[in-house]
PDB file of N, CA and C in Angstrom:
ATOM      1  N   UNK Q 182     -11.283   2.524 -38.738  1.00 90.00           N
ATOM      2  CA  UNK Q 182     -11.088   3.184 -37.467  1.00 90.00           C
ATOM      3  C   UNK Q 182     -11.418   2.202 -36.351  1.00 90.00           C
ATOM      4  N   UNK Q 183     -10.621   1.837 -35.159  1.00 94.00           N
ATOM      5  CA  UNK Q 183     -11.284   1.591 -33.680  1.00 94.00           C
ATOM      6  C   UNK Q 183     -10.886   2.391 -33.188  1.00 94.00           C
ATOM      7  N   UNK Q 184     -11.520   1.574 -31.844  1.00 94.00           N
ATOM      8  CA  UNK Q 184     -11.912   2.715 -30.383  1.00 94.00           C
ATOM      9  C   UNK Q 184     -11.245   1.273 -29.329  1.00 94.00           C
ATOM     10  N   UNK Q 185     -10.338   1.918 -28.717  1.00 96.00           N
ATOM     11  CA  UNK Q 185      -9.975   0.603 -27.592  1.00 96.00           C
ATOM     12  C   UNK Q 185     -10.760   2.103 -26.186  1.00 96.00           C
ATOM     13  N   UNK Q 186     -11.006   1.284 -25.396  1.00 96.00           N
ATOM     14  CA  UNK Q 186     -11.384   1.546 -23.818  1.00 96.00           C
ATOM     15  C   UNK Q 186     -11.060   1.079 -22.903  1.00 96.00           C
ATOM     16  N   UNK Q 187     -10.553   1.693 -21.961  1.00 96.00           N
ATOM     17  CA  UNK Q 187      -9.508   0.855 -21.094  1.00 96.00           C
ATOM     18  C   UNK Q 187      -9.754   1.372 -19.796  1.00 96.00           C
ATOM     19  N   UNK Q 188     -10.691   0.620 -18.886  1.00 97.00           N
ATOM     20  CA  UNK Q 188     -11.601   0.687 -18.008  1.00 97.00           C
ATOM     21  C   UNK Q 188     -10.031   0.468 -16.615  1.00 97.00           C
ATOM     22  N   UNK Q 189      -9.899   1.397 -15.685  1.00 97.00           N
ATOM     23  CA  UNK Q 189      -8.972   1.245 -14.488  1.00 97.00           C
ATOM     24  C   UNK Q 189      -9.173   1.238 -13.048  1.00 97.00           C
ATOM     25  N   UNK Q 190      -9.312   0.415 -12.410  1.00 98.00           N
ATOM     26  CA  UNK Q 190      -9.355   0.508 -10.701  1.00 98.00           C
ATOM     27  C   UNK Q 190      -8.511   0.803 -10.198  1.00 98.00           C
ATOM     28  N   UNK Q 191      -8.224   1.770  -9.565  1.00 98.00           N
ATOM     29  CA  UNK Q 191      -6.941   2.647  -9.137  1.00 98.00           C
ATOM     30  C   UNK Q 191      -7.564   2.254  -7.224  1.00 98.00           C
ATOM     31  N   UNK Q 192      -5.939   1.911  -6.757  1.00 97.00           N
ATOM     32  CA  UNK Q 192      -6.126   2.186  -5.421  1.00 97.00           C
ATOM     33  C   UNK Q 192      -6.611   4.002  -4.774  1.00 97.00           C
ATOM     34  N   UNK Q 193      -7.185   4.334  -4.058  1.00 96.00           N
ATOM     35  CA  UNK Q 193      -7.845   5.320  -3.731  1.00 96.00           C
ATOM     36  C   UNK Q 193      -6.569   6.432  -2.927  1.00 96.00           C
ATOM     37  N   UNK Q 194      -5.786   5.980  -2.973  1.00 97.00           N
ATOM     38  CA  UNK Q 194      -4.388   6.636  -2.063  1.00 97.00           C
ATOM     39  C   UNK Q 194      -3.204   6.515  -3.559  1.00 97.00           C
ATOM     40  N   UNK Q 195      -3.441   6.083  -4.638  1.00 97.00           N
ATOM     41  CA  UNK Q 195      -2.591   6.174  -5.635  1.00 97.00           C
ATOM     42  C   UNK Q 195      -3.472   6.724  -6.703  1.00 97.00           C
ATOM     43  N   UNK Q 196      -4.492   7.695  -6.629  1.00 95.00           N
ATOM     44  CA  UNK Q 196      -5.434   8.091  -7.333  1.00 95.00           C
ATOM     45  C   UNK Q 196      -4.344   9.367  -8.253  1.00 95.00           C
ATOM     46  N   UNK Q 197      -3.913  10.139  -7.364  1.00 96.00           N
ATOM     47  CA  UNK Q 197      -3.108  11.247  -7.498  1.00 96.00           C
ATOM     48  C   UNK Q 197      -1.398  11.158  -8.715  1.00 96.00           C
ATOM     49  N   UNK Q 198      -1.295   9.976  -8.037  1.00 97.00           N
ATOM     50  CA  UNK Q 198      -0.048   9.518  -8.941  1.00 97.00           C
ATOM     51  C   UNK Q 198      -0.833   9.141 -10.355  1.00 97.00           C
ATOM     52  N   UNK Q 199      -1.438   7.661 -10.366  1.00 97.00           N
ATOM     53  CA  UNK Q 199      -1.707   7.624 -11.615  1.00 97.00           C
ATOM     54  C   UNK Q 199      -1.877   8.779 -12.712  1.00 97.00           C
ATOM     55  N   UNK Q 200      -2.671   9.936 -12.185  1.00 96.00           N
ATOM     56  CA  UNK Q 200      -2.957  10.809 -12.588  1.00 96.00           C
ATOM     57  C   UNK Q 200      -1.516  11.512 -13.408  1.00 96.00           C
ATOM     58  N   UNK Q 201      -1.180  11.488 -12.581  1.00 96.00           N
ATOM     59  CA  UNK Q 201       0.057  12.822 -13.153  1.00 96.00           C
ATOM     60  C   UNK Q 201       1.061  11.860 -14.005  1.00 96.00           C
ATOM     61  N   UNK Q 202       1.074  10.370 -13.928  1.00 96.00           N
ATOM     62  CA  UNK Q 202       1.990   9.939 -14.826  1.00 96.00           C
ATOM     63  C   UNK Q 202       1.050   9.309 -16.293  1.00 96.00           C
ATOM     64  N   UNK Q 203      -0.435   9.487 -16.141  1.00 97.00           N
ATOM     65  CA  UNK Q 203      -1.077   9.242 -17.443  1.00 97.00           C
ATOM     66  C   UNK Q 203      -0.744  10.705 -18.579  1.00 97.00           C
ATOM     67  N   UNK Q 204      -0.368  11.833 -17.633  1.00 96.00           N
ATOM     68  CA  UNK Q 204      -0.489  13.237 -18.628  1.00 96.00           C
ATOM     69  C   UNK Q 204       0.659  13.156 -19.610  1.00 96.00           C
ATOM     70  N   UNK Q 205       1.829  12.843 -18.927  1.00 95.00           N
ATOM     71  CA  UNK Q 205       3.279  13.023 -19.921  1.00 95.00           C
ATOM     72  C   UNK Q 205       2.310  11.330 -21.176  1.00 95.00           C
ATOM     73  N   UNK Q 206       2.041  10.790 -20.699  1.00 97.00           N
ATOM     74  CA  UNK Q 206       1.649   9.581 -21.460  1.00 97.00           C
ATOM     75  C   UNK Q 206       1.256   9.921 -22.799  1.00 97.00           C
ATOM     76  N   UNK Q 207      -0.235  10.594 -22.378  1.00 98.00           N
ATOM     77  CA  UNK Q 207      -1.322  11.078 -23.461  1.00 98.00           C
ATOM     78  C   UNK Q 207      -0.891  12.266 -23.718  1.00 98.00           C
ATOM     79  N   UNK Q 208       0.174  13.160 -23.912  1.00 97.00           N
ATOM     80  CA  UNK Q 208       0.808  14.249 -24.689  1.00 97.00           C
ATOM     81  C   UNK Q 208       1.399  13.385 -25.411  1.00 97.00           C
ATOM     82  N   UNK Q 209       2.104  12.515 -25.265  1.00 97.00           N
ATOM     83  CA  UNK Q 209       2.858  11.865 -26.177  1.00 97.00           C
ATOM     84  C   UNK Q 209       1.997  10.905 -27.024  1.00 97.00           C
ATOM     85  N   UNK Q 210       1.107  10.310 -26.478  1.00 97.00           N
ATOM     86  CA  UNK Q 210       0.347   9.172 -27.113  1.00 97.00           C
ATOM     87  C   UNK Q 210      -0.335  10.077 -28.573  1.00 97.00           C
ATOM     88  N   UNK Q 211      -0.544  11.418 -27.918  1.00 98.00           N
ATOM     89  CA  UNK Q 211      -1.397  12.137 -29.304  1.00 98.00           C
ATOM     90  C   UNK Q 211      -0.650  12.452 -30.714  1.00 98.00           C
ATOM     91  N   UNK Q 212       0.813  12.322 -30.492  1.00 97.00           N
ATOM     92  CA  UNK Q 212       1.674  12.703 -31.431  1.00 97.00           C
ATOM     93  C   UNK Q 212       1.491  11.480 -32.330  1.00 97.00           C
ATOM     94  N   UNK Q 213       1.429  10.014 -31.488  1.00 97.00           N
ATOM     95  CA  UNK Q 213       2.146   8.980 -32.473  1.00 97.00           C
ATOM     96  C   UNK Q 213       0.915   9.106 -33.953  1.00 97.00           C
ATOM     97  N   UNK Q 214       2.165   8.386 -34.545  1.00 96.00           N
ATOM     98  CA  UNK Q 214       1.316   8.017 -35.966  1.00 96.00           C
ATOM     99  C   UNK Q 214       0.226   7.720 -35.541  1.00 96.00           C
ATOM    100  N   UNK Q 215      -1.067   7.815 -36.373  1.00 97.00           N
ATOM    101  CA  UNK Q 215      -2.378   6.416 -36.418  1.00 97.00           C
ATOM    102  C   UNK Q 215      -3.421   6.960 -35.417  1.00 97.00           C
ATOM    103  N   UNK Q 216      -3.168   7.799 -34.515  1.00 97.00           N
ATOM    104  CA  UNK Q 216      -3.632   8.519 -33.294  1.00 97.00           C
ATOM    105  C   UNK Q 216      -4.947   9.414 -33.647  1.00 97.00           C
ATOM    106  N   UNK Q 217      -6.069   9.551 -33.013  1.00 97.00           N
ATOM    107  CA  UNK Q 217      -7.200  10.191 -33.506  1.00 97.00           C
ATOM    108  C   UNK Q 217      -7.528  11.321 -32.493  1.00 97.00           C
ATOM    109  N   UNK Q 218      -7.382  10.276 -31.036  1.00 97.00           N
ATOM    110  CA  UNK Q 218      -7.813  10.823 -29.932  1.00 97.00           C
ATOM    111  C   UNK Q 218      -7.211  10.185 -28.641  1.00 97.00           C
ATOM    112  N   UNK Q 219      -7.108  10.346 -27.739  1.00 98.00           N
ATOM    113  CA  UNK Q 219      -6.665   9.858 -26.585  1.00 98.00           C
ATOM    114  C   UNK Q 219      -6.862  10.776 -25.248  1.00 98.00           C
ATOM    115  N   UNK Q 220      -7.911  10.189 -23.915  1.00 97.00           N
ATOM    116  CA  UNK Q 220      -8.538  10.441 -23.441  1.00 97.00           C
ATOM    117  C   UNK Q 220      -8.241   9.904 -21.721  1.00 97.00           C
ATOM    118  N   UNK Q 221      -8.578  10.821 -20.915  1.00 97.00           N
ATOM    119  CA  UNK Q 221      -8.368   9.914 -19.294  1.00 97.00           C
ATOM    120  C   UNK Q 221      -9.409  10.583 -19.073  1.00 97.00           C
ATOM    121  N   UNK Q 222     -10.404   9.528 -18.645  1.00 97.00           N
ATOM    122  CA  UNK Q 222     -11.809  10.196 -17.754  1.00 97.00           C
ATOM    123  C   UNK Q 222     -11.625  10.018 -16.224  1.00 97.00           C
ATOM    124  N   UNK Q 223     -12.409  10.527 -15.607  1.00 94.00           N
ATOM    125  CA  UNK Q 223     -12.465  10.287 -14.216  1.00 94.00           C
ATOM    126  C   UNK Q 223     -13.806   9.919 -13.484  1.00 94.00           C
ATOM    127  N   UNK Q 224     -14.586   8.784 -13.344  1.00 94.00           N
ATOM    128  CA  UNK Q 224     -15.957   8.978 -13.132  1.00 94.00           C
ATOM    129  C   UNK Q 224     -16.477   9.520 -12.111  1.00 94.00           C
ATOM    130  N   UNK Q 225     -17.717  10.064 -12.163  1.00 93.00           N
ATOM    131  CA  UNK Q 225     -18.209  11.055 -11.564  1.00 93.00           C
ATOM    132  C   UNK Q 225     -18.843  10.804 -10.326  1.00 93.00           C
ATOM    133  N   UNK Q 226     -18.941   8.996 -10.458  1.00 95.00           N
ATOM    134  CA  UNK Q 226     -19.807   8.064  -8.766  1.00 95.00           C
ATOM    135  C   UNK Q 226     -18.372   7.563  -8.305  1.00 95.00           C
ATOM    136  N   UNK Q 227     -17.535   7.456  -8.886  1.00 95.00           N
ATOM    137  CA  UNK Q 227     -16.439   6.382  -8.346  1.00 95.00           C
ATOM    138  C   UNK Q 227     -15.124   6.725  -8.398  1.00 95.00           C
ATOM    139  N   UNK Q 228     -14.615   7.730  -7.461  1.00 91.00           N
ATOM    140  CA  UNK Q 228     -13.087   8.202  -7.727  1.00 91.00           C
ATOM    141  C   UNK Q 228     -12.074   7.180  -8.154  1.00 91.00           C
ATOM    142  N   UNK Q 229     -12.202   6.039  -7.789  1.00 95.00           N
ATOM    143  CA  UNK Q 229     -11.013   4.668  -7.695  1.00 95.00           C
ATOM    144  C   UNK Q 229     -11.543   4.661  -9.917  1.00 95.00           C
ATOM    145  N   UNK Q 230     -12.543   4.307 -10.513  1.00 97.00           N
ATOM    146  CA  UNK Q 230     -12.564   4.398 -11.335  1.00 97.00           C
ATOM    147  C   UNK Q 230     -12.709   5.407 -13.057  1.00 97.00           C
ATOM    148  N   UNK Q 231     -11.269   5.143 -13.984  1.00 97.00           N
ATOM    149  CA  UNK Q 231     -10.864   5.816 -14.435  1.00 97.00           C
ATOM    150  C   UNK Q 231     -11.029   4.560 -15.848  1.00 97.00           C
ATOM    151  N   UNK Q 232     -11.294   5.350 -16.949  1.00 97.00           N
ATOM    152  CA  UNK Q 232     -11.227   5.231 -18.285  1.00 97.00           C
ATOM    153  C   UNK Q 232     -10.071   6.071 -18.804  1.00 97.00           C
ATOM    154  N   UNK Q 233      -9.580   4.892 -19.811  1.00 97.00           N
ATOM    155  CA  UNK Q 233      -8.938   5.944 -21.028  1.00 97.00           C
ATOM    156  C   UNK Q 233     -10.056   5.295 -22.242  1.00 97.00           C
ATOM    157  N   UNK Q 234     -10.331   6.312 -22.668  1.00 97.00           N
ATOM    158  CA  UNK Q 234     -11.028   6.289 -24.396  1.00 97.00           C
ATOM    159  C   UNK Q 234     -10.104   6.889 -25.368  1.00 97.00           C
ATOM    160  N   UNK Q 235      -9.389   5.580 -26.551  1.00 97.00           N
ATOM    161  CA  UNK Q 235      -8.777   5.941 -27.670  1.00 97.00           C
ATOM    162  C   UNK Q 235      -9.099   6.210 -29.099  1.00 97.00           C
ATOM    163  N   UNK Q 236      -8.935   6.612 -30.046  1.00 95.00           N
ATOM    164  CA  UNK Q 236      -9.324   6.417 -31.111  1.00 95.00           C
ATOM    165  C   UNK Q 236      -8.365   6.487 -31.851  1.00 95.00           C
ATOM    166  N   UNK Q 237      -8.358   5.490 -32.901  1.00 96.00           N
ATOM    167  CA  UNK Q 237      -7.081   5.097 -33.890  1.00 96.00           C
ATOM    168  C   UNK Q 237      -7.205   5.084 -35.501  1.00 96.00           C
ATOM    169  N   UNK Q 238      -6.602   5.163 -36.412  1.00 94.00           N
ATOM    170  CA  UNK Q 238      -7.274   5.093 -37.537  1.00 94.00           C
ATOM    171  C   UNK Q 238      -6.830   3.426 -38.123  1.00 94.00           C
ATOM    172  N   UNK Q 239      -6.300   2.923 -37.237  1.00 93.00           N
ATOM    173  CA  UNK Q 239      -6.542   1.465 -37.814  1.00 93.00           C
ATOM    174  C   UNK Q 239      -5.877   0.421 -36.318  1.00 93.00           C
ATOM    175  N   UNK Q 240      -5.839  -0.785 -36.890  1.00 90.00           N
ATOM    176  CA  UNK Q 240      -4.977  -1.998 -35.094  1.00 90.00           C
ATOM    177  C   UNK Q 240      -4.192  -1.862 -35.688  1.00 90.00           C
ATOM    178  N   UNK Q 241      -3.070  -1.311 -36.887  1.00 93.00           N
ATOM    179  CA  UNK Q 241      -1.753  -1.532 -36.967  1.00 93.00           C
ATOM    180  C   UNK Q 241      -1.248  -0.024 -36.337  1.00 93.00           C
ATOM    181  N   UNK Q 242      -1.834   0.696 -36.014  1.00 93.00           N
ATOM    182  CA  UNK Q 242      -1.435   1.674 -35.475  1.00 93.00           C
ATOM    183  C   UNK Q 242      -1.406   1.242 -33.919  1.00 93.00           C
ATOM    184  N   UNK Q 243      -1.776   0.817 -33.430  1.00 91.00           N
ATOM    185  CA  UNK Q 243      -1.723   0.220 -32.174  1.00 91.00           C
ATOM    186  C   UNK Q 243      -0.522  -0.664 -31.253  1.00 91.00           C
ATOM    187  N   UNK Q 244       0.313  -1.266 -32.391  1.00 92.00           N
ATOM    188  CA  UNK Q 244       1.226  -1.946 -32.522  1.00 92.00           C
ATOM    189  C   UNK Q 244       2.627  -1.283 -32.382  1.00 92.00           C
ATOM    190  N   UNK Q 245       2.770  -0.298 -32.524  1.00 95.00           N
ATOM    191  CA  UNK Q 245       3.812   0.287 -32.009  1.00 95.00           C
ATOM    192  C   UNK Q 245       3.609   1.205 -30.893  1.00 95.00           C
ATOM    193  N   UNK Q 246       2.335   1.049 -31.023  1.00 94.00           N
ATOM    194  CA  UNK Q 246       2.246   2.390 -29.406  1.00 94.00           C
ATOM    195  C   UNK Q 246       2.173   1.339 -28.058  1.00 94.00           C
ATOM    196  N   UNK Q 247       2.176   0.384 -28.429  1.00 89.00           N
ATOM    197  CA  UNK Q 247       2.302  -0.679 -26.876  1.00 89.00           C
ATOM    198  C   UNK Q 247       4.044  -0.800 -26.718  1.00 89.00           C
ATOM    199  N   UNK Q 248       4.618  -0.721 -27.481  1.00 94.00           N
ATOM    200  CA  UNK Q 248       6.561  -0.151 -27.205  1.00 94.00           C
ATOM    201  C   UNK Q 248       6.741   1.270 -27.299  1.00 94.00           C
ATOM    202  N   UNK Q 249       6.094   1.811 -27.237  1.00 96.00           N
ATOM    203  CA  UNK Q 249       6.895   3.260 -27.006  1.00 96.00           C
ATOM    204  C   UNK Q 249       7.006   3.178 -25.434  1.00 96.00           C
ATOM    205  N   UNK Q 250       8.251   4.362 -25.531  1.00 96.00           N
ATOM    206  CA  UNK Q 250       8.858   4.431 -24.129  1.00 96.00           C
ATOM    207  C   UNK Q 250       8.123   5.151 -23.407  1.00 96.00           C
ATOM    208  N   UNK Q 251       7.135   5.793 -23.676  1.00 96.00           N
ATOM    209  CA  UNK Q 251       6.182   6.434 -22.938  1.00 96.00           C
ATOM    210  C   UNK Q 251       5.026   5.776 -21.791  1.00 96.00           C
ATOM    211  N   UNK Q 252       4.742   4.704 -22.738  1.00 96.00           N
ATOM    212  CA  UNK Q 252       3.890   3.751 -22.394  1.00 96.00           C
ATOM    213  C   UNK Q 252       4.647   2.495 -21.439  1.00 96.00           C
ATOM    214  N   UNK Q 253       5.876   2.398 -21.098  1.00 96.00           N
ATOM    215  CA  UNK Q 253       6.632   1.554 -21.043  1.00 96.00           C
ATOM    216  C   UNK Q 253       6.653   2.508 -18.974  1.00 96.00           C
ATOM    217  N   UNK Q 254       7.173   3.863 -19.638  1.00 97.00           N
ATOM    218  CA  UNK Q 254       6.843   4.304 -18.174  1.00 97.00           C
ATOM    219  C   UNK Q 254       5.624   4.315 -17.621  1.00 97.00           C
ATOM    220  N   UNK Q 255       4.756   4.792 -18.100  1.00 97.00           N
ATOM    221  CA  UNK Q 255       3.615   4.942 -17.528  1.00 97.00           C
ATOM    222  C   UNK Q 255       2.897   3.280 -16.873  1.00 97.00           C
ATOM    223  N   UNK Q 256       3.321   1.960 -17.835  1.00 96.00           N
ATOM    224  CA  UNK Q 256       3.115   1.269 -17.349  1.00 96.00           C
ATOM    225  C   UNK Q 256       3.908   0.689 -15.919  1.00 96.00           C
ATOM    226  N   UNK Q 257       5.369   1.220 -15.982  1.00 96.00           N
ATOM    227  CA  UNK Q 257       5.900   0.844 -14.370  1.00 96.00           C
ATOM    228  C   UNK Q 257       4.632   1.510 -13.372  1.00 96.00           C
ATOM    229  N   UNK Q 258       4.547   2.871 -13.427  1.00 96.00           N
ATOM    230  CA  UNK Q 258       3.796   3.341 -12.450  1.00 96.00           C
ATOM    231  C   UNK Q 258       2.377   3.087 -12.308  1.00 96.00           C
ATOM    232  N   UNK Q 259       1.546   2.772 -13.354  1.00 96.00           N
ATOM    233  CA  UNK Q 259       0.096   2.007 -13.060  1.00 96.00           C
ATOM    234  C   UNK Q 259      -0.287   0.183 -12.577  1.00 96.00           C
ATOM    235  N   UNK Q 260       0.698  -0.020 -12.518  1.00 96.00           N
ATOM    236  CA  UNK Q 260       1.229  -1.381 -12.371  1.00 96.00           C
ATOM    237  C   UNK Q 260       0.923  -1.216 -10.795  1.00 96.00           C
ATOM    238  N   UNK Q 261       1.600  -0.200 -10.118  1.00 97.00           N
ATOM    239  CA  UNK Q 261       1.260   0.088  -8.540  1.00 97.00           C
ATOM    240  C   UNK Q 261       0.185   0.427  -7.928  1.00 97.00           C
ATOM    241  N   UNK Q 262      -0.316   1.184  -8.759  1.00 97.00           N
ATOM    242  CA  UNK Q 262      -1.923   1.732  -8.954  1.00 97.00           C
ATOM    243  C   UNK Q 262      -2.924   1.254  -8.955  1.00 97.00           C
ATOM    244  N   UNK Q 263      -3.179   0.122  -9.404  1.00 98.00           N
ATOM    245  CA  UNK Q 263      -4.603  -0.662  -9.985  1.00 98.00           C
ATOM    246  C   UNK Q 263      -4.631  -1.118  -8.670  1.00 98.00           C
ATOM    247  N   UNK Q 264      -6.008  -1.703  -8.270  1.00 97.00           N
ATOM    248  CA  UNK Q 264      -6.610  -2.682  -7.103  1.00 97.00           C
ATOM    249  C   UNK Q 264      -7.405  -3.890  -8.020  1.00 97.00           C
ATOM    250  N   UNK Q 265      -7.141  -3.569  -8.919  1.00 97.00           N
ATOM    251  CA  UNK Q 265      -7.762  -4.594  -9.838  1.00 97.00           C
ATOM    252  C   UNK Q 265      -7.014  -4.666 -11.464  1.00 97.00           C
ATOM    253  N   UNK Q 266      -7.149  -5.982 -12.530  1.00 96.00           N
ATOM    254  CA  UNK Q 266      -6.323  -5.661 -13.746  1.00 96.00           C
ATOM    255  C   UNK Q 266      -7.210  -4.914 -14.280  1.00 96.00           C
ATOM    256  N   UNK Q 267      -7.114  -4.220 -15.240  1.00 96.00           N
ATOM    257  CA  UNK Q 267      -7.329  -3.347 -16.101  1.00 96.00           C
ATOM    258  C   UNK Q 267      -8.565  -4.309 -16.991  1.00 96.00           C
ATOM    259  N   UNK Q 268      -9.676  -3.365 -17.301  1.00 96.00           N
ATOM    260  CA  UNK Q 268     -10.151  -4.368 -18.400  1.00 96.00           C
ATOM    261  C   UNK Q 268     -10.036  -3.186 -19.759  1.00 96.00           C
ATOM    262  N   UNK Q 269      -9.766  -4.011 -21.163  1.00 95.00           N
ATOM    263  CA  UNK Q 269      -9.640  -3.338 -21.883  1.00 95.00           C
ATOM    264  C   UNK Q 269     -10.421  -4.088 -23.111  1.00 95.00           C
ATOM    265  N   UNK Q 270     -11.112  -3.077 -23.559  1.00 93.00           N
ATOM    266  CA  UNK Q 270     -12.037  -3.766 -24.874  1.00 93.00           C
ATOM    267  C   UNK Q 270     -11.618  -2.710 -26.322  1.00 93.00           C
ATOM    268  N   UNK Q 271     -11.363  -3.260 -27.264  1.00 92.00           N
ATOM    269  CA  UNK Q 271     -11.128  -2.520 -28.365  1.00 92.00           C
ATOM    270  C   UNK Q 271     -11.994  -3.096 -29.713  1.00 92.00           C
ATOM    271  N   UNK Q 272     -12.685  -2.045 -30.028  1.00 90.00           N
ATOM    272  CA  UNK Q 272     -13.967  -1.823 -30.615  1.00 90.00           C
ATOM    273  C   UNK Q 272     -13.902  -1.795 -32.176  1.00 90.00           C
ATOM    274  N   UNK Q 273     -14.233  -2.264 -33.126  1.00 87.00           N
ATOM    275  CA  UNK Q 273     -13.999  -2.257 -34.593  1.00 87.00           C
ATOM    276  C   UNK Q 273     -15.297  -1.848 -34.872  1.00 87.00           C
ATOM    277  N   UNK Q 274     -15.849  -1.529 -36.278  1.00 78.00           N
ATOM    278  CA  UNK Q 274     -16.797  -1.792 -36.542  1.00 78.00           C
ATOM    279  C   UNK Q 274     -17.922  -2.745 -37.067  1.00 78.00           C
ATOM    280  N   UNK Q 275     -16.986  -4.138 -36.642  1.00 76.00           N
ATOM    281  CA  UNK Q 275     -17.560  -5.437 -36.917  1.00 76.00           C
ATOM    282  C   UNK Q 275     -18.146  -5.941 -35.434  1.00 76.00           C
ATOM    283  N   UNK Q 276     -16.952  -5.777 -34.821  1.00 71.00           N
ATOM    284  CA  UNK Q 276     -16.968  -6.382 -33.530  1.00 71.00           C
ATOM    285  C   UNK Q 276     -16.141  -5.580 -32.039  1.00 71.00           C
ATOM    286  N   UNK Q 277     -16.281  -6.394 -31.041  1.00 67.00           N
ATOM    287  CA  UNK Q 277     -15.910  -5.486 -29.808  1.00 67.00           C
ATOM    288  C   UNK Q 277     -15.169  -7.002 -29.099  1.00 67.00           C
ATOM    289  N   UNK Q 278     -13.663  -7.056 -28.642  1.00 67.00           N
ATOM    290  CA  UNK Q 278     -12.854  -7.492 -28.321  1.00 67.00           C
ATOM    291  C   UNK Q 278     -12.517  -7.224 -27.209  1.00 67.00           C
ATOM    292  N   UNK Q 279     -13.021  -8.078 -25.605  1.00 73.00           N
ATOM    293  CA  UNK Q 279     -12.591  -7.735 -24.667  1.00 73.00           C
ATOM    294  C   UNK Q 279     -11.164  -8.871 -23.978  1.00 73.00           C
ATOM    295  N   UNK Q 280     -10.060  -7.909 -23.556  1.00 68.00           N
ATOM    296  CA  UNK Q 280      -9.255  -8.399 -22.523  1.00 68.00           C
ATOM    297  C   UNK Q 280      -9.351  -8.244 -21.133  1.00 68.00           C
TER     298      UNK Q 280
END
């Protein structure tokens, strides 16, 4: 099993959008194969900052969910969104892998 986390700085005036184009995302993200969990937080000190928390039952499951067309949209529209890149760390139970 991992856990990727995918830490987001959202401009504060594109807070609203991101939002509504992560939902069609993570309805779909929960279907794919390999899928455990899939998550959008919103933190509770920092509106601009947003987590997704995933859970997978392996990294080859991961590998096709970075081409689905879901993810393909959602990435046009967070692409506009961020004030910062994305940091994303994905978690094994050996080790923790940050991008």
């Amino acid at each position: 099993m991992i856990y990727v986390v995918a830490t987001l700085s959202v401009k504060p005036e594109a807070r609203a959008e991101l939002i509504e184009a992560a939902k069609a995302c993570i309805a779909e993200t929960r279907k794919e194969a390999g899928n455990i969990a899939y998550d959008l937080h919103e933190s509770v000190t920092d509106p601009t900052r947003m987590v997704f928390v995933e859970q997978w039952e392996n990294a080859e499951a991961l590998v096709p969910h970075r081409t689905q067309e879901h993810m393909k949209t959602f990435g046009r529209v967070a692409v506009k969104c961020f004030s910062a890149p994305p940091k994303i760390e994905i978690i094994i139970p050996a080790d923790v892998v940050v991008r």
